[in-house]
Amino acid sequence: MLPVLGNGFMPVIHTAFPLTYTFPFGEMIAFLMLLPYVKTVPKTIRTASYGIALSGLLISLTISMNIAILGSDIVSRATFPTYTAISKVNIAEILQRLDVLVLLSLIISSYFKIGTFYFAAVLAASDLFKITYNKLAVTIGLCILFSSMIIANNFSEHLEEGLIVIPPYFHLPFQAGIPLLLLIILKIRFRHR
């Protein structure tokens, strides 16, 4: 864990942008599609801000825990470092095999994440094309299903595409470029009214 910033600040910047920006924090743009369904927007934004801060803290603590348990070399090579770290827990031969809980947590959180993105995509397409979301739900669901089957043949291909290919060409435009462009257009339209 030491030295902190041993190679300077630039490696941190290269890791943070675009990877850490796009995943997990850039994915919050999908939650903007849910804001029209919220009754108290300011309170929700404040609560979401606390959630974002807490998520950042938990991610930092989890990474620190993984490095403390496994070491930086194993963490950098492990596919799921938290799963590997938890599988090493063995307290008095009684409390062990906790990796099942981590795996269950990953499956449940992935299910809700995919569901949220799917719902946001259907709402966005419905709003953009002025088609009822009932007609788009099946179409977008089938697109997700088929693309999940043809995009990557194995897990290493999935990681390469998800961490190297997709962030600069898809994540940045959809998570930063288009929302910023829409915000600028909105500001210009309200200024001229």
PDB file of C-alpha atoms in Angstrom:
ATOM      1  CA  MET A   1       0.000   0.000   0.000  1.00  0.00           C
ATOM      2  CA  LEU A   2       3.027   2.250   0.322  1.00  0.00           C
ATOM      3  CA  PRO A   3       4.405   4.460  -1.105  1.00  0.00           C
ATOM      4  CA  VAL A   4       1.332   6.542  -1.849  1.00  0.00           C
ATOM      5  CA  LEU A   5       1.703   8.177  -5.282  1.00  0.00           C
ATOM      6  CA  GLY A   6       5.123   6.525  -5.672  1.00  0.00           C
ATOM      7  CA  ASN A   7       5.086   7.152  -9.438  1.00  0.00           C
ATOM      8  CA  GLY A   8       3.487  10.587  -9.202  1.00  0.00           C
ATOM      9  CA  PHE A   9      -0.056  11.680  -9.903  1.00  0.00           C
ATOM     10  CA  MET A  10      -0.197  10.843 -13.631  1.00  0.00           C
ATOM     11  CA  PRO A  11      -0.805   7.057 -13.222  1.00  0.00           C
ATOM     12  CA  VAL A  12      -3.783   7.929 -11.020  1.00  0.00           C
ATOM     13  CA  ILE A  13      -5.143  10.287 -13.700  1.00  0.00           C
ATOM     14  CA  HIS A  14      -4.672   7.639 -16.433  1.00  0.00           C
ATOM     15  CA  THR A  15      -6.568   5.073 -14.343  1.00  0.00           C
ATOM     16  CA  ALA A  16      -9.293   7.493 -13.272  1.00  0.00           C
ATOM     17  CA  PHE A  17     -10.039   8.743 -16.765  1.00  0.00           C
ATOM     18  CA  PRO A  18     -11.767   7.203 -18.620  1.00  0.00           C
ATOM     19  CA  LEU A  19     -12.053   3.894 -16.702  1.00  0.00           C
ATOM     20  CA  THR A  20     -13.080   5.040 -13.226  1.00  0.00           C
ATOM     21  CA  TYR A  21     -15.154   7.867 -14.663  1.00  0.00           C
ATOM     22  CA  THR A  22     -17.146   5.553 -16.901  1.00  0.00           C
ATOM     23  CA  PHE A  23     -17.341   2.599 -14.515  1.00  0.00           C
ATOM     24  CA  PRO A  24     -18.921   2.810 -11.985  1.00  0.00           C
ATOM     25  CA  PHE A  25     -19.665   6.529 -11.721  1.00  0.00           C
ATOM     26  CA  GLY A  26     -20.484   7.318 -15.354  1.00  0.00           C
ATOM     27  CA  GLU A  27     -23.222   4.717 -15.280  1.00  0.00           C
ATOM     28  CA  MET A  28     -25.239   6.972 -12.972  1.00  0.00           C
ATOM     29  CA  ILE A  29     -26.427   8.856 -16.048  1.00  0.00           C
ATOM     30  CA  ALA A  30     -29.056   6.106 -16.408  1.00  0.00           C
ATOM     31  CA  PHE A  31     -30.611   7.277 -13.145  1.00  0.00           C
ATOM     32  CA  LEU A  32     -31.399  10.642 -14.744  1.00  0.00           C
ATOM     33  CA  MET A  33     -34.096   8.801 -16.693  1.00  0.00           C
ATOM     34  CA  LEU A  34     -35.746   7.942 -13.370  1.00  0.00           C
ATOM     35  CA  LEU A  35     -35.850  11.530 -12.033  1.00  0.00           C
ATOM     36  CA  PRO A  36     -39.218  12.396 -13.652  1.00  0.00           C
ATOM     37  CA  TYR A  37     -40.802   9.624 -11.574  1.00  0.00           C
ATOM     38  CA  VAL A  38     -39.546  11.069  -8.275  1.00  0.00           C
ATOM     39  CA  LYS A  39     -41.812  13.312  -6.186  1.00  0.00           C
ATOM     40  CA  THR A  40     -39.158  15.295  -4.288  1.00  0.00           C
ATOM     41  CA  VAL A  41     -36.280  15.870  -6.706  1.00  0.00           C
ATOM     42  CA  PRO A  42     -34.032  18.057  -4.457  1.00  0.00           C
ATOM     43  CA  LYS A  43     -34.222  15.555  -1.596  1.00  0.00           C
ATOM     44  CA  THR A  44     -33.557  12.697  -4.005  1.00  0.00           C
ATOM     45  CA  ILE A  45     -30.526  14.460  -5.496  1.00  0.00           C
ATOM     46  CA  ARG A  46     -29.139  15.099  -1.998  1.00  0.00           C
ATOM     47  CA  THR A  47     -29.688  11.454  -1.032  1.00  0.00           C
ATOM     48  CA  ALA A  48     -28.122  10.289  -4.312  1.00  0.00           C
ATOM     49  CA  SER A  49     -25.090  12.513  -3.659  1.00  0.00           C
ATOM     50  CA  TYR A  50     -24.638  10.881  -0.252  1.00  0.00           C
ATOM     51  CA  GLY A  51     -24.975   7.492  -1.930  1.00  0.00           C
ATOM     52  CA  ILE A  52     -22.312   8.382  -4.506  1.00  0.00           C
ATOM     53  CA  ALA A  53     -19.928   9.540  -1.775  1.00  0.00           C
ATOM     54  CA  LEU A  54     -20.598   6.387   0.253  1.00  0.00           C
ATOM     55  CA  SER A  55     -20.070   4.224  -2.851  1.00  0.00           C
ATOM     56  CA  GLY A  56     -16.726   5.888  -3.522  1.00  0.00           C
ATOM     57  CA  LEU A  57     -15.689   5.317   0.086  1.00  0.00           C
ATOM     58  CA  LEU A  58     -16.783   1.661   0.004  1.00  0.00           C
ATOM     59  CA  ILE A  59     -14.954   1.051  -3.282  1.00  0.00           C
ATOM     60  CA  SER A  60     -11.790   2.616  -1.822  1.00  0.00           C
ATOM     61  CA  LEU A  61     -12.085   0.550   1.372  1.00  0.00           C
ATOM     62  CA  THR A  62     -12.695  -2.648  -0.596  1.00  0.00           C
ATOM     63  CA  ILE A  63      -9.669  -2.042  -2.820  1.00  0.00           C
ATOM     64  CA  SER A  64      -7.533  -1.251   0.245  1.00  0.00           C
ATOM     65  CA  MET A  65      -8.766  -4.422   1.967  1.00  0.00           C
ATOM     66  CA  ASN A  66      -7.985  -6.501  -1.120  1.00  0.00           C
ATOM     67  CA  ILE A  67      -4.460  -5.082  -1.352  1.00  0.00           C
ATOM     68  CA  ALA A  68      -3.880  -5.615   2.381  1.00  0.00           C
ATOM     69  CA  ILE A  69      -5.039  -9.255   2.213  1.00  0.00           C
ATOM     70  CA  LEU A  70      -3.693 -10.369  -1.157  1.00  0.00           C
ATOM     71  CA  GLY A  71      -0.953  -7.903  -2.033  1.00  0.00           C
ATOM     72  CA  SER A  72      -0.856  -5.614  -5.043  1.00  0.00           C
ATOM     73  CA  ASP A  73       0.585  -8.264  -7.383  1.00  0.00           C
ATOM     74  CA  ILE A  74      -2.271 -10.745  -6.872  1.00  0.00           C
ATOM     75  CA  VAL A  75      -4.898  -7.970  -6.912  1.00  0.00           C
ATOM     76  CA  SER A  76      -3.624  -6.747 -10.283  1.00  0.00           C
ATOM     77  CA  ARG A  77      -3.805 -10.296 -11.718  1.00  0.00           C
ATOM     78  CA  ALA A  78      -7.027 -11.534 -10.082  1.00  0.00           C
ATOM     79  CA  THR A  79     -10.226 -11.405 -12.101  1.00  0.00           C
ATOM     80  CA  PHE A  80     -12.364 -10.852  -8.993  1.00  0.00           C
ATOM     81  CA  PRO A  81     -10.013  -9.716  -6.200  1.00  0.00           C
ATOM     82  CA  THR A  82     -12.752  -9.322  -3.568  1.00  0.00           C
ATOM     83  CA  TYR A  83     -13.964 -12.856  -4.235  1.00  0.00           C
ATOM     84  CA  THR A  84     -10.390 -14.145  -3.916  1.00  0.00           C
ATOM     85  CA  ALA A  85      -9.827 -12.206  -0.674  1.00  0.00           C
ATOM     86  CA  ILE A  86     -13.073 -13.377   0.936  1.00  0.00           C
ATOM     87  CA  SER A  87     -12.348 -16.998  -0.024  1.00  0.00           C
ATOM     88  CA  LYS A  88      -9.268 -16.810   2.232  1.00  0.00           C
ATOM     89  CA  VAL A  89     -11.378 -16.080   5.351  1.00  0.00           C
ATOM     90  CA  ASN A  90     -11.202 -18.948   7.843  1.00  0.00           C
ATOM     91  CA  ILE A  91     -11.993 -18.109  11.461  1.00  0.00           C
ATOM     92  CA  ALA A  92     -11.571 -21.053  13.862  1.00  0.00           C
ATOM     93  CA  GLU A  93     -12.654 -23.529  11.169  1.00  0.00           C
ATOM     94  CA  ILE A  94     -16.234 -22.291  11.747  1.00  0.00           C
ATOM     95  CA  LEU A  95     -16.599 -19.123   9.704  1.00  0.00           C
ATOM     96  CA  GLN A  96     -15.409 -20.019   6.219  1.00  0.00           C
ATOM     97  CA  ARG A  97     -16.628 -20.328   2.627  1.00  0.00           C
ATOM     98  CA  LEU A  98     -17.936 -16.751   2.656  1.00  0.00           C
ATOM     99  CA  ASP A  99     -17.183 -16.501  -1.064  1.00  0.00           C
ATOM    100  CA  VAL A 100     -20.731 -17.745  -1.685  1.00  0.00           C
ATOM    101  CA  LEU A 101     -22.059 -14.507  -0.148  1.00  0.00           C
ATOM    102  CA  VAL A 102     -19.833 -12.395  -2.404  1.00  0.00           C
ATOM    103  CA  LEU A 103     -20.943 -14.369  -5.457  1.00  0.00           C
ATOM    104  CA  LEU A 104     -24.602 -14.012  -4.472  1.00  0.00           C
ATOM    105  CA  SER A 105     -24.084 -10.269  -3.974  1.00  0.00           C
ATOM    106  CA  LEU A 106     -22.474  -9.975  -7.429  1.00  0.00           C
ATOM    107  CA  ILE A 107     -25.335 -11.839  -9.099  1.00  0.00           C
ATOM    108  CA  ILE A 108     -28.068  -9.823  -7.361  1.00  0.00           C
ATOM    109  CA  SER A 109     -26.381  -6.464  -7.983  1.00  0.00           C
ATOM    110  CA  SER A 110     -25.773  -7.369 -11.645  1.00  0.00           C
ATOM    111  CA  TYR A 111     -29.442  -8.280 -12.042  1.00  0.00           C
ATOM    112  CA  PHE A 112     -30.591  -4.907 -10.682  1.00  0.00           C
ATOM    113  CA  LYS A 113     -27.959  -3.027 -12.681  1.00  0.00           C
ATOM    114  CA  ILE A 114     -29.007  -4.659 -15.947  1.00  0.00           C
ATOM    115  CA  GLY A 115     -32.673  -4.079 -15.091  1.00  0.00           C
ATOM    116  CA  THR A 116     -32.067  -0.388 -14.372  1.00  0.00           C
ATOM    117  CA  PHE A 117     -30.114   0.114 -17.605  1.00  0.00           C
ATOM    118  CA  TYR A 118     -32.762  -1.760 -19.575  1.00  0.00           C
ATOM    119  CA  PHE A 119     -35.540   0.383 -18.090  1.00  0.00           C
ATOM    120  CA  ALA A 120     -33.571   3.585 -18.766  1.00  0.00           C
ATOM    121  CA  ALA A 121     -32.881   2.508 -22.374  1.00  0.00           C
ATOM    122  CA  VAL A 122     -36.559   1.758 -22.992  1.00  0.00           C
ATOM    123  CA  LEU A 123     -37.601   5.118 -21.498  1.00  0.00           C
ATOM    124  CA  ALA A 124     -34.973   7.017 -23.502  1.00  0.00           C
ATOM    125  CA  ALA A 125     -35.897   5.319 -26.789  1.00  0.00           C
ATOM    126  CA  SER A 126     -39.599   5.836 -26.083  1.00  0.00           C
ATOM    127  CA  ASP A 127     -39.013   9.531 -25.434  1.00  0.00           C
ATOM    128  CA  LEU A 128     -36.686   9.952 -28.412  1.00  0.00           C
ATOM    129  CA  PHE A 129     -38.763   8.139 -31.036  1.00  0.00           C
ATOM    130  CA  LYS A 130     -42.217   8.999 -29.593  1.00  0.00           C
ATOM    131  CA  ILE A 131     -43.206   5.327 -29.448  1.00  0.00           C
ATOM    132  CA  THR A 132     -44.952   3.764 -26.467  1.00  0.00           C
ATOM    133  CA  TYR A 133     -42.520   1.939 -24.236  1.00  0.00           C
ATOM    134  CA  ASN A 134     -44.598  -1.265 -24.426  1.00  0.00           C
ATOM    135  CA  LYS A 135     -43.633  -1.701 -28.090  1.00  0.00           C
ATOM    136  CA  LEU A 136     -39.971  -0.941 -27.435  1.00  0.00           C
ATOM    137  CA  ALA A 137     -39.518  -3.194 -24.405  1.00  0.00           C
ATOM    138  CA  VAL A 138     -39.423  -6.434 -26.402  1.00  0.00           C
ATOM    139  CA  THR A 139     -37.320  -4.939 -29.212  1.00  0.00           C
ATOM    140  CA  ILE A 140     -34.670  -3.536 -26.889  1.00  0.00           C
ATOM    141  CA  GLY A 141     -34.746  -6.716 -24.795  1.00  0.00           C
ATOM    142  CA  LEU A 142     -34.048  -8.818 -27.886  1.00  0.00           C
ATOM    143  CA  CYS A 143     -31.227  -6.449 -28.921  1.00  0.00           C
ATOM    144  CA  ILE A 144     -29.658  -6.860 -25.473  1.00  0.00           C
ATOM    145  CA  LEU A 145     -30.076 -10.638 -25.608  1.00  0.00           C
ATOM    146  CA  PHE A 146     -28.523 -11.058 -29.057  1.00  0.00           C
ATOM    147  CA  SER A 147     -25.710  -8.569 -28.465  1.00  0.00           C
ATOM    148  CA  SER A 148     -24.824 -10.335 -25.200  1.00  0.00           C
ATOM    149  CA  MET A 149     -24.428 -13.572 -27.149  1.00  0.00           C
ATOM    150  CA  ILE A 150     -22.325 -12.217 -30.034  1.00  0.00           C
ATOM    151  CA  ILE A 151     -20.166  -9.477 -28.510  1.00  0.00           C
ATOM    152  CA  ALA A 152     -17.681 -11.683 -26.631  1.00  0.00           C
ATOM    153  CA  ASN A 153     -16.914 -15.384 -26.932  1.00  0.00           C
ATOM    154  CA  ASN A 154     -15.224 -15.715 -23.541  1.00  0.00           C
ATOM    155  CA  PHE A 155     -14.507 -13.776 -20.362  1.00  0.00           C
ATOM    156  CA  SER A 156     -11.084 -12.458 -21.419  1.00  0.00           C
ATOM    157  CA  GLU A 157     -12.630 -11.081 -24.619  1.00  0.00           C
ATOM    158  CA  HIS A 158     -15.419  -9.551 -22.534  1.00  0.00           C
ATOM    159  CA  LEU A 159     -12.864  -7.812 -20.280  1.00  0.00           C
ATOM    160  CA  GLU A 160     -10.849  -6.533 -23.239  1.00  0.00           C
ATOM    161  CA  GLU A 161     -13.903  -5.071 -24.928  1.00  0.00           C
ATOM    162  CA  GLY A 162     -15.380  -3.733 -21.699  1.00  0.00           C
ATOM    163  CA  LEU A 163     -12.204  -2.095 -20.405  1.00  0.00           C
ATOM    164  CA  ILE A 164     -10.267  -1.162 -23.552  1.00  0.00           C
ATOM    165  CA  VAL A 165     -12.516  -0.918 -26.614  1.00  0.00           C
ATOM    166  CA  ILE A 166     -15.850   0.348 -25.299  1.00  0.00           C
ATOM    167  CA  PRO A 167     -14.956   3.174 -22.821  1.00  0.00           C
ATOM    168  CA  PRO A 168     -13.518   5.707 -25.287  1.00  0.00           C
ATOM    169  CA  TYR A 169     -15.979   4.999 -28.103  1.00  0.00           C
ATOM    170  CA  PHE A 170     -19.250   4.313 -26.285  1.00  0.00           C
ATOM    171  CA  HIS A 171     -19.054   5.187 -22.597  1.00  0.00           C
ATOM    172  CA  LEU A 172     -17.580   8.666 -22.931  1.00  0.00           C
ATOM    173  CA  PRO A 173     -19.982   9.835 -25.653  1.00  0.00           C
ATOM    174  CA  PHE A 174     -23.082   8.380 -23.988  1.00  0.00           C
ATOM    175  CA  GLN A 175     -22.144   9.158 -20.381  1.00  0.00           C
ATOM    176  CA  ALA A 176     -20.510  12.549 -20.837  1.00  0.00           C
ATOM    177  CA  GLY A 177     -20.698  13.868 -24.408  1.00  0.00           C
ATOM    178  CA  ILE A 178     -24.418  13.576 -25.160  1.00  0.00           C
ATOM    179  CA  PRO A 179     -25.587  14.686 -21.673  1.00  0.00           C
ATOM    180  CA  LEU A 180     -23.278  17.738 -21.803  1.00  0.00           C
ATOM    181  CA  LEU A 181     -24.457  18.567 -25.322  1.00  0.00           C
ATOM    182  CA  LEU A 182     -28.101  18.306 -24.211  1.00  0.00           C
ATOM    183  CA  LEU A 183     -27.363  20.514 -21.191  1.00  0.00           C
ATOM    184  CA  ILE A 184     -25.755  23.165 -23.412  1.00  0.00           C
ATOM    185  CA  ILE A 185     -28.699  23.053 -25.848  1.00  0.00           C
ATOM    186  CA  LEU A 186     -31.126  23.363 -22.923  1.00  0.00           C
ATOM    187  CA  LYS A 187     -29.242  26.393 -21.526  1.00  0.00           C
ATOM    188  CA  ILE A 188     -29.213  28.080 -24.953  1.00  0.00           C
ATOM    189  CA  ARG A 189     -32.938  27.429 -25.491  1.00  0.00           C
ATOM    190  CA  PHE A 190     -33.874  28.847 -22.091  1.00  0.00           C
ATOM    191  CA  ARG A 191     -31.605  31.869 -22.613  1.00  0.00           C
ATOM    192  CA  HIS A 192     -33.428  32.789 -25.850  1.00  0.00           C
ATOM    193  CA  ARG A 193     -36.897  32.532 -24.281  1.00  0.00           C
TER     194      ARG A 193
END
